[in-house]
Amino acid sequence: MKLRRFITFEGPEACGKSTQIERLHQRLVERGQKVLLTREPGGTPLGESIRHLLKHAPEGAEATPEAQLLLFAASRAEIVRKVIRPFLLEGGWVLCDRFCDSTVVFQGGAAGLEERVVMQVNAVAMGDCLPGLTLLLDIPVEESLRRLTLRSRPQGERDHFDDQSKSYFEKVREGYLALAEKEHPRIQRLDGLHSVEEVEHHIWERVSHAFSIE
Ligand code: TMP
């Protein structure tokens, strides 16, 4: 089954995903569409607990890449079956902040897990729920680090993923660019250095073209 109205947003830290998801959400709602906005990990009670564990709890700080892979997958298995799939089957649109491609890039390319293993675990977690379109907001590593510094969240609000090395962020960016080529046209790369309004416009061009909506 092809679940077409499922759009995921991907990109390195501080690439502008949250702002752009809100804007696309607004545009679709203005056109009378039923839209669910959600995120990964998270989006269900169990998923939000896993999110807290992975991002903030002390016991999540030293998780092995294998444990991370399985925890992200557990969160995905829940949200797919309890939230995303039912909503799509009712004719709604789902906009999700991160999904399967994050696992390929972060646990695969950046943390070094074997691609074959990551793909198998992803397949169990996702079932037939592959995104119809994935928008990759691409920014250089330096820009990502600059924006993270500007954000300068208080120590208590930082998460375990904020403190990775520059080389980790470089692997993340390279991973995304390689995946976008491999998975074209599902994954569409957008230049995240443009203004918020320009990126919003480019996203709408891609979405209206892919889903024939004016
Ligand atoms: P974010 O929601 O603030 O982007 O934080 C989620 C973090 O989790 C981010 O650093 C990327 C990471 N992540 C993975 O490593 N693998 C995954 O499968 C997902 C969904 C996220």
PDB file of N, CA and C and ligand atoms in Angstrom, residues 10-14 17-18 39-42 51 54-55 68-69 71-73 75-76 97-108 111 122 151 153 159-162 164 168-169 172 176, ligand 1:
ATOM      1  N   GLU A  10      13.884  16.096   7.431  1.00  0.00           N
ATOM      2  CA  GLU A  10      15.175  15.603   7.908  1.00  0.00           C
ATOM      3  C   GLU A  10      16.216  16.700   7.791  1.00  0.00           C
ATOM      4  N   GLY A  11      17.317  16.498   8.510  1.00  0.00           N
ATOM      5  CA  GLY A  11      18.427  17.441   8.395  1.00  0.00           C
ATOM      6  C   GLY A  11      19.272  17.430   9.648  1.00  0.00           C
ATOM      7  N   PRO A  12      20.442  18.072   9.576  1.00  0.00           N
ATOM      8  CA  PRO A  12      21.303  18.142  10.763  1.00  0.00           C
ATOM      9  C   PRO A  12      20.690  19.031  11.836  1.00  0.00           C
ATOM     10  N   GLU A  13      21.318  19.048  12.999  1.00  0.00           N
ATOM     11  CA  GLU A  13      20.817  19.882  14.103  1.00  0.00           C
ATOM     12  C   GLU A  13      20.686  21.334  13.639  1.00  0.00           C
ATOM     13  N   ALA A  14      19.646  22.006  14.104  1.00  0.00           N
ATOM     14  CA  ALA A  14      19.430  23.445  13.871  1.00  0.00           C
ATOM     15  C   ALA A  14      19.289  23.814  12.397  1.00  0.00           C
ATOM     16  N   LYS A  17      14.048  22.755  10.749  1.00  0.00           N
ATOM     17  CA  LYS A  17      12.909  21.843  10.525  1.00  0.00           C
ATOM     18  C   LYS A  17      11.639  22.289  11.246  1.00  0.00           C
ATOM     19  N   SER A  18      11.781  22.622  12.526  1.00  0.00           N
ATOM     20  CA  SER A  18      10.570  22.914  13.325  1.00  0.00           C
ATOM     21  C   SER A  18       9.785  24.074  12.736  1.00  0.00           C
ATOM     22  N   ARG A  39       6.496  13.967  15.774  1.00  0.00           N
ATOM     23  CA  ARG A  39       7.959  13.941  15.750  1.00  0.00           C
ATOM     24  C   ARG A  39       8.493  12.598  16.214  1.00  0.00           C
ATOM     25  N   GLU A  40       9.746  12.376  15.847  1.00  0.00           N
ATOM     26  CA  GLU A  40      10.444  11.159  16.276  1.00  0.00           C
ATOM     27  C   GLU A  40      11.779  11.499  16.911  1.00  0.00           C
ATOM     28  N   PRO A  41      12.222  10.806  17.913  1.00  0.00           N
ATOM     29  CA  PRO A  41      11.395   9.859  18.646  1.00  0.00           C
ATOM     30  C   PRO A  41      10.310  10.613  19.407  1.00  0.00           C
ATOM     31  N   GLY A  42       9.190   9.950  19.630  1.00  0.00           N
ATOM     32  CA  GLY A  42       8.091  10.577  20.354  1.00  0.00           C
ATOM     33  C   GLY A  42       6.759  10.297  19.696  1.00  0.00           C
ATOM     34  N   ARG A  51      12.030   9.097  24.084  1.00  0.00           N
ATOM     35  CA  ARG A  51      12.696  10.359  23.737  1.00  0.00           C
ATOM     36  C   ARG A  51      13.443  10.922  24.948  1.00  0.00           C
ATOM     37  N   LEU A  54      16.519   8.813  25.754  1.00  0.00           N
ATOM     38  CA  LEU A  54      17.636   8.970  24.806  1.00  0.00           C
ATOM     39  C   LEU A  54      18.264  10.358  24.862  1.00  0.00           C
ATOM     40  N   LYS A  55      17.439  11.372  25.098  1.00  0.00           N
ATOM     41  CA  LYS A  55      17.965  12.735  24.995  1.00  0.00           C
ATOM     42  C   LYS A  55      18.415  13.321  26.332  1.00  0.00           C
ATOM     43  N   GLN A  68      20.689   2.362  21.016  1.00  0.00           N
ATOM     44  CA  GLN A  68      19.991   3.522  20.429  1.00  0.00           C
ATOM     45  C   GLN A  68      19.135   3.081  19.242  1.00  0.00           C
ATOM     46  N   LEU A  69      19.735   2.274  18.379  1.00  0.00           N
ATOM     47  CA  LEU A  69      19.010   1.800  17.182  1.00  0.00           C
ATOM     48  C   LEU A  69      17.686   1.156  17.579  1.00  0.00           C
ATOM     49  N   LEU A  71      16.030   1.407  20.448  1.00  0.00           N
ATOM     50  CA  LEU A  71      15.099   2.319  21.128  1.00  0.00           C
ATOM     51  C   LEU A  71      14.399   3.235  20.118  1.00  0.00           C
ATOM     52  N   PHE A  72      15.155   3.775  19.163  1.00  0.00           N
ATOM     53  CA  PHE A  72      14.511   4.598  18.119  1.00  0.00           C
ATOM     54  C   PHE A  72      13.490   3.750  17.355  1.00  0.00           C
ATOM     55  N   ALA A  73      13.861   2.497  17.100  1.00  0.00           N
ATOM     56  CA  ALA A  73      12.960   1.609  16.350  1.00  0.00           C
ATOM     57  C   ALA A  73      11.698   1.307  17.152  1.00  0.00           C
ATOM     58  N   SER A  75      10.262   3.236  19.361  1.00  0.00           N
ATOM     59  CA  SER A  75       9.426   4.430  19.296  1.00  0.00           C
ATOM     60  C   SER A  75       8.706   4.488  17.941  1.00  0.00           C
ATOM     61  N   ARG A  76       9.439   4.161  16.876  1.00  0.00           N
ATOM     62  CA  ARG A  76       8.860   4.206  15.509  1.00  0.00           C
ATOM     63  C   ARG A  76       7.758   3.159  15.340  1.00  0.00           C
ATOM     64  N   ASP A  97       8.613  15.154  12.070  1.00  0.00           N
ATOM     65  CA  ASP A  97       9.952  15.706  12.286  1.00  0.00           C
ATOM     66  C   ASP A  97      10.891  14.536  12.565  1.00  0.00           C
ATOM     67  N   ARG A  98      11.644  14.131  11.579  1.00  0.00           N
ATOM     68  CA  ARG A  98      12.558  12.978  11.574  1.00  0.00           C
ATOM     69  C   ARG A  98      11.787  11.669  11.444  1.00  0.00           C
ATOM     70  N   PHE A  99      12.424  10.712  10.758  1.00  0.00           N
ATOM     71  CA  PHE A  99      11.834   9.368  10.632  1.00  0.00           C
ATOM     72  C   PHE A  99      12.962   8.411  10.257  1.00  0.00           C
ATOM     73  N   CYS A 100      12.675   7.432   9.412  1.00  0.00           N
ATOM     74  CA  CYS A 100      13.634   6.349   9.140  1.00  0.00           C
ATOM     75  C   CYS A 100      15.001   6.830   8.653  1.00  0.00           C
ATOM     76  N   ASP A 101      15.047   7.931   7.900  1.00  0.00           N
ATOM     77  CA  ASP A 101      16.336   8.381   7.340  1.00  0.00           C
ATOM     78  C   ASP A 101      17.291   8.855   8.435  1.00  0.00           C
ATOM     79  N   SER A 102      16.738   9.385   9.544  1.00  0.00           N
ATOM     80  CA  SER A 102      17.610   9.776  10.664  1.00  0.00           C
ATOM     81  C   SER A 102      18.373   8.574  11.182  1.00  0.00           C
ATOM     82  N   THR A 103      17.704   7.425  11.247  1.00  0.00           N
ATOM     83  CA  THR A 103      18.377   6.229  11.770  1.00  0.00           C
ATOM     84  C   THR A 103      19.494   5.781  10.830  1.00  0.00           C
ATOM     85  N   VAL A 104      19.206   5.830   9.521  1.00  0.00           N
ATOM     86  CA  VAL A 104      20.229   5.433   8.543  1.00  0.00           C
ATOM     87  C   VAL A 104      21.449   6.338   8.688  1.00  0.00           C
ATOM     88  N   VAL A 105      21.198   7.647   8.841  1.00  0.00           N
ATOM     89  CA  VAL A 105      22.298   8.613   8.872  1.00  0.00           C
ATOM     90  C   VAL A 105      23.010   8.637  10.232  1.00  0.00           C
ATOM     91  N   PHE A 106      22.239   8.686  11.333  1.00  0.00           N
ATOM     92  CA  PHE A 106      22.854   8.832  12.660  1.00  0.00           C
ATOM     93  C   PHE A 106      23.422   7.509  13.185  1.00  0.00           C
ATOM     94  N   GLN A 107      22.593   6.458  13.218  1.00  0.00           N
ATOM     95  CA  GLN A 107      23.101   5.188  13.777  1.00  0.00           C
ATOM     96  C   GLN A 107      23.930   4.421  12.732  1.00  0.00           C
ATOM     97  N   GLY A 108      23.591   4.605  11.455  1.00  0.00           N
ATOM     98  CA  GLY A 108      24.362   3.948  10.394  1.00  0.00           C
ATOM     99  C   GLY A 108      25.630   4.723  10.106  1.00  0.00           C
ATOM    100  N   ALA A 111      27.340   6.720  13.460  1.00  0.00           N
ATOM    101  CA  ALA A 111      27.774   5.885  14.592  1.00  0.00           C
ATOM    102  C   ALA A 111      28.392   4.565  14.120  1.00  0.00           C
ATOM    103  N   ASN A 122      14.890  -0.999  10.645  1.00  0.00           N
ATOM    104  CA  ASN A 122      13.961   0.022  10.137  1.00  0.00           C
ATOM    105  C   ASN A 122      12.742  -0.628   9.487  1.00  0.00           C
ATOM    106  N   ARG A 151      21.861  29.418  19.913  1.00  0.00           N
ATOM    107  CA  ARG A 151      20.722  28.975  20.725  1.00  0.00           C
ATOM    108  C   ARG A 151      21.091  28.971  22.201  1.00  0.00           C
ATOM    109  N   ARG A 153      21.403  26.972  24.730  1.00  0.00           N
ATOM    110  CA  ARG A 153      20.429  26.513  25.714  1.00  0.00           C
ATOM    111  C   ARG A 153      21.104  26.342  27.072  1.00  0.00           C
ATOM    112  N   ASP A 159      20.752  18.388  25.259  1.00  0.00           N
ATOM    113  CA  ASP A 159      20.519  16.951  25.235  1.00  0.00           C
ATOM    114  C   ASP A 159      21.783  16.213  24.830  1.00  0.00           C
ATOM    115  N   HIS A 160      21.726  14.866  24.973  1.00  0.00           N
ATOM    116  CA  HIS A 160      22.931  14.056  24.746  1.00  0.00           C
ATOM    117  C   HIS A 160      23.457  14.194  23.314  1.00  0.00           C
ATOM    118  N   PHE A 161      22.583  14.591  22.378  1.00  0.00           N
ATOM    119  CA  PHE A 161      23.006  14.667  20.980  1.00  0.00           C
ATOM    120  C   PHE A 161      23.645  16.011  20.629  1.00  0.00           C
ATOM    121  N   ASP A 162      23.507  17.009  21.527  1.00  0.00           N
ATOM    122  CA  ASP A 162      24.081  18.341  21.258  1.00  0.00           C
ATOM    123  C   ASP A 162      25.602  18.341  21.386  1.00  0.00           C
ATOM    124  N   GLN A 164      28.016  16.154  20.486  1.00  0.00           N
ATOM    125  CA  GLN A 164      28.844  15.307  19.623  1.00  0.00           C
ATOM    126  C   GLN A 164      29.981  16.122  19.009  1.00  0.00           C
ATOM    127  N   TYR A 168      31.553  13.989  13.906  1.00  0.00           N
ATOM    128  CA  TYR A 168      30.263  13.298  13.914  1.00  0.00           C
ATOM    129  C   TYR A 168      29.259  14.083  13.066  1.00  0.00           C
ATOM    130  N   PHE A 169      29.213  15.412  13.271  1.00  0.00           N
ATOM    131  CA  PHE A 169      28.301  16.255  12.492  1.00  0.00           C
ATOM    132  C   PHE A 169      28.646  16.193  10.997  1.00  0.00           C
ATOM    133  N   VAL A 172      27.240  13.111   9.604  1.00  0.00           N
ATOM    134  CA  VAL A 172      25.786  13.252   9.472  1.00  0.00           C
ATOM    135  C   VAL A 172      25.452  13.973   8.164  1.00  0.00           C
ATOM    136  N   TYR A 176      23.517  12.366   4.896  1.00  0.00           N
ATOM    137  CA  TYR A 176      22.268  12.886   4.337  1.00  0.00           C
ATOM    138  C   TYR A 176      22.401  13.150   2.835  1.00  0.00           C
TER     139      TYR A 176
HETATM  140  P1  TMP B   1      15.591  16.534  17.698  1.00  0.00           P
HETATM  141  O1  TMP B   1      14.173  16.099  17.756  1.00  0.00           O
HETATM  142  O2  TMP B   1      15.872  17.730  18.547  1.00  0.00           O
HETATM  143  O3  TMP B   1      16.104  16.647  16.307  1.00  0.00           O
HETATM  144  O4  TMP B   1      16.436  15.388  18.446  1.00  0.00           O
HETATM  145  C1  TMP B   1      16.425  14.090  18.048  1.00  0.00           C
HETATM  146  C2  TMP B   1      17.846  13.588  18.084  1.00  0.00           C
HETATM  147  O5  TMP B   1      17.817  12.169  17.902  1.00  0.00           O
HETATM  148  C3  TMP B   1      18.701  14.151  16.948  1.00  0.00           C
HETATM  149  O6  TMP B   1      20.004  14.417  17.426  1.00  0.00           O
HETATM  150  C4  TMP B   1      18.794  13.025  15.956  1.00  0.00           C
HETATM  151  C5  TMP B   1      18.641  11.799  16.815  1.00  0.00           C
HETATM  152  N1  TMP B   1      18.021  10.660  16.120  1.00  0.00           N
HETATM  153  C6  TMP B   1      18.796   9.540  15.858  1.00  0.00           C
HETATM  154  O7  TMP B   1      19.976   9.501  16.186  1.00  0.00           O
HETATM  155  N2  TMP B   1      18.195   8.475  15.235  1.00  0.00           N
HETATM  156  C7  TMP B   1      16.869   8.461  14.884  1.00  0.00           C
HETATM  157  O8  TMP B   1      16.369   7.461  14.318  1.00  0.00           O
HETATM  158  C8  TMP B   1      16.081   9.644  15.168  1.00  0.00           C
HETATM  159  C9  TMP B   1      14.630   9.674  14.794  1.00  0.00           C
HETATM  160  C10 TMP B   1      16.699  10.717  15.791  1.00  0.00           C
END
